Amino acid sequence: MTGEDLDTFATGEHSLLHAVCAYVFRSLRAVVPFQRMCIATVEGEPTLVRLRWQRTLLEGPVLHRNYTLPLTATSLGQVADGATSRVINDLGAYLADTPRSASSRAVFDQGVRASLTSPLTVRGELLGFLFL
């Protein structure tokens, strides 16, 4: 999928991505307690991580749609390489160890105190990440 395809898929409140994510947000909250969900895609060379969708029940600042970072500037490479989920039980302690993480700081400032990150893959290809 190209960046242009992703823009078509992910643009606006009436997009397919919005509809699917809104459904997942509502459905998953019935069984898993969380207050924030984001979807980010990986794309381009060098590989970028781009925020495509988010919903939060928390007050405070949020990362803007299309917030983008190089994958190498994040700790998400470990999640992608291991193709396994990462749980951060204490985001404050994580920030003490990795104070340069602007995205983690923004989420913490919004009120998030723990995080679950899962890679989104299709047939072994990394498409992005789910953040709860």
C-alpha positions as a Python dict, from the first residue, in 0.01 Angstrom:
ca = {
    (1, 'M'): (0, 0, 0),
    (2, 'T'): (144, 339, -94),
    (3, 'G'): (130, 656, 113),
    (4, 'E'): (-133, 788, -128),
    (5, 'D'): (-344, 474, -80),
    (6, 'L'): (-314, 515, 297),
    (7, 'D'): (-420, 879, 275),
    (8, 'T'): (-734, 777, 84),
    (9, 'F'): (-805, 495, 332),
    (10, 'A'): (-736, 709, 638),
    (11, 'T'): (-871, 1056, 563),
    (12, 'G'): (-1168, 1208, 741),
    (13, 'E'): (-1431, 1095, 983),
    (14, 'H'): (-1616, 905, 710),
    (15, 'S'): (-1314, 699, 604),
    (16, 'L'): (-1301, 322, 623),
    (17, 'L'): (-1015, 345, 874),
    (18, 'H'): (-1222, 572, 1100),
    (19, 'A'): (-1523, 341, 1084),
    (20, 'V'): (-1320, 28, 1161),
    (21, 'C'): (-1120, 192, 1441),
    (22, 'A'): (-1427, 347, 1603),
    (23, 'Y'): (-1593, 4, 1604),
    (24, 'V'): (-1282, -161, 1754),
    (25, 'F'): (-1258, 115, 2016),
    (26, 'R'): (-1619, 64, 2128),
    (27, 'S'): (-1607, -317, 2113),
    (28, 'L'): (-1273, -364, 2283),
    (29, 'R'): (-1359, -127, 2567),
    (30, 'A'): (-1636, -370, 2662),
    (31, 'V'): (-1371, -628, 2759),
    (32, 'V'): (-1044, -436, 2814),
    (33, 'P'): (-1021, -119, 3024),
    (34, 'F'): (-842, 160, 2835),
    (35, 'Q'): (-898, 529, 2769),
    (36, 'R'): (-695, 591, 2455),
    (37, 'M'): (-643, 408, 2127),
    (38, 'C'): (-421, 505, 1836),
    (39, 'I'): (-330, 350, 1503),
    (40, 'A'): (-2, 438, 1334),
    (41, 'T'): (128, 317, 999),
    (42, 'V'): (483, 250, 885),
    (43, 'E'): (575, 383, 544),
    (44, 'G'): (847, 514, 317),
    (45, 'E'): (1224, 506, 302),
    (46, 'P'): (1358, 575, 553),
    (47, 'T'): (1080, 408, 744),
    (48, 'L'): (847, 654, 917),
    (49, 'V'): (581, 592, 1180),
    (50, 'R'): (275, 810, 1112),
    (51, 'L'): (-22, 855, 1347),
    (52, 'R'): (-335, 789, 1140),
    (53, 'W'): (-617, 761, 1393),
    (54, 'Q'): (-675, 823, 1763),
    (55, 'R'): (-955, 845, 2013),
    (56, 'T'): (-921, 935, 2377),
    (57, 'L'): (-1150, 981, 2674),
    (58, 'L'): (-881, 1181, 2854),
    (59, 'E'): (-847, 1557, 2877),
    (60, 'G'): (-531, 1737, 2779),
    (61, 'P'): (-311, 1767, 2471),
    (62, 'V'): (-318, 1498, 2205),
    (63, 'L'): (-74, 1414, 1931),
    (64, 'H'): (-198, 1554, 1600),
    (65, 'R'): (-305, 1327, 1314),
    (66, 'N'): (-10, 1261, 1082),
    (67, 'Y'): (238, 1310, 1371),
    (68, 'T'): (544, 1143, 1220),
    (69, 'L'): (875, 1013, 1350),
    (70, 'P'): (1148, 800, 1190),
    (71, 'L'): (1111, 442, 1315),
    (72, 'T'): (1478, 452, 1417),
    (73, 'A'): (1404, 747, 1650),
    (74, 'T'): (1159, 533, 1851),
    (75, 'S'): (1171, 212, 2053),
    (76, 'L'): (908, 61, 1820),
    (77, 'G'): (1174, -120, 1619),
    (78, 'Q'): (1199, -371, 1902),
    (79, 'V'): (823, -430, 1886),
    (80, 'A'): (838, -467, 1507),
    (81, 'D'): (1142, -696, 1506),
    (82, 'G'): (999, -923, 1772),
    (83, 'A'): (650, -917, 1618),
    (84, 'T'): (517, -919, 1972),
    (85, 'S'): (330, -674, 2192),
    (86, 'R'): (501, -447, 2444),
    (87, 'V'): (349, -353, 2777),
    (88, 'I'): (470, -51, 2972),
    (89, 'N'): (312, -77, 3314),
    (90, 'D'): (461, 249, 3447),
    (91, 'L'): (494, 516, 3181),
    (92, 'G'): (646, 758, 3433),
    (93, 'A'): (931, 517, 3507),
    (94, 'Y'): (973, 451, 3134),
    (95, 'L'): (1010, 826, 3075),
    (96, 'A'): (1272, 847, 3349),
    (97, 'D'): (1474, 590, 3151),
    (98, 'T'): (1399, 742, 2807),
    (99, 'P'): (1346, 1114, 2868),
    (100, 'R'): (1392, 1206, 2498),
    (101, 'S'): (1072, 1029, 2389),
    (102, 'A'): (853, 1325, 2289),
    (103, 'S'): (557, 1105, 2196),
    (104, 'S'): (567, 918, 2529),
    (105, 'R'): (593, 1250, 2711),
    (106, 'A'): (289, 1386, 2523),
    (107, 'V'): (84, 1076, 2607),
    (108, 'F'): (195, 1090, 2972),
    (109, 'D'): (102, 1459, 2989),
    (110, 'Q'): (-243, 1365, 2863),
    (111, 'G'): (-286, 1134, 3163),
    (112, 'V'): (-186, 792, 3025),
    (113, 'R'): (5, 591, 3287),
    (114, 'A'): (41, 253, 3113),
    (115, 'S'): (65, 144, 2752),
    (116, 'L'): (14, -161, 2533),
    (117, 'T'): (170, -150, 2186),
    (118, 'S'): (106, -424, 1930),
    (119, 'P'): (245, -456, 1580),
    (120, 'L'): (-13, -474, 1300),
    (121, 'T'): (103, -723, 1039),
    (122, 'V'): (-42, -892, 734),
    (123, 'R'): (132, -1203, 597),
    (124, 'G'): (443, -1115, 794),
    (125, 'E'): (461, -755, 665),
    (126, 'L'): (453, -478, 923),
    (127, 'L'): (178, -227, 840),
    (128, 'G'): (178, -30, 1164),
    (129, 'F'): (105, -32, 1534),
    (130, 'L'): (-193, -36, 1769),
    (131, 'F'): (-151, 167, 2088),
    (132, 'L'): (-380, 126, 2390),
}
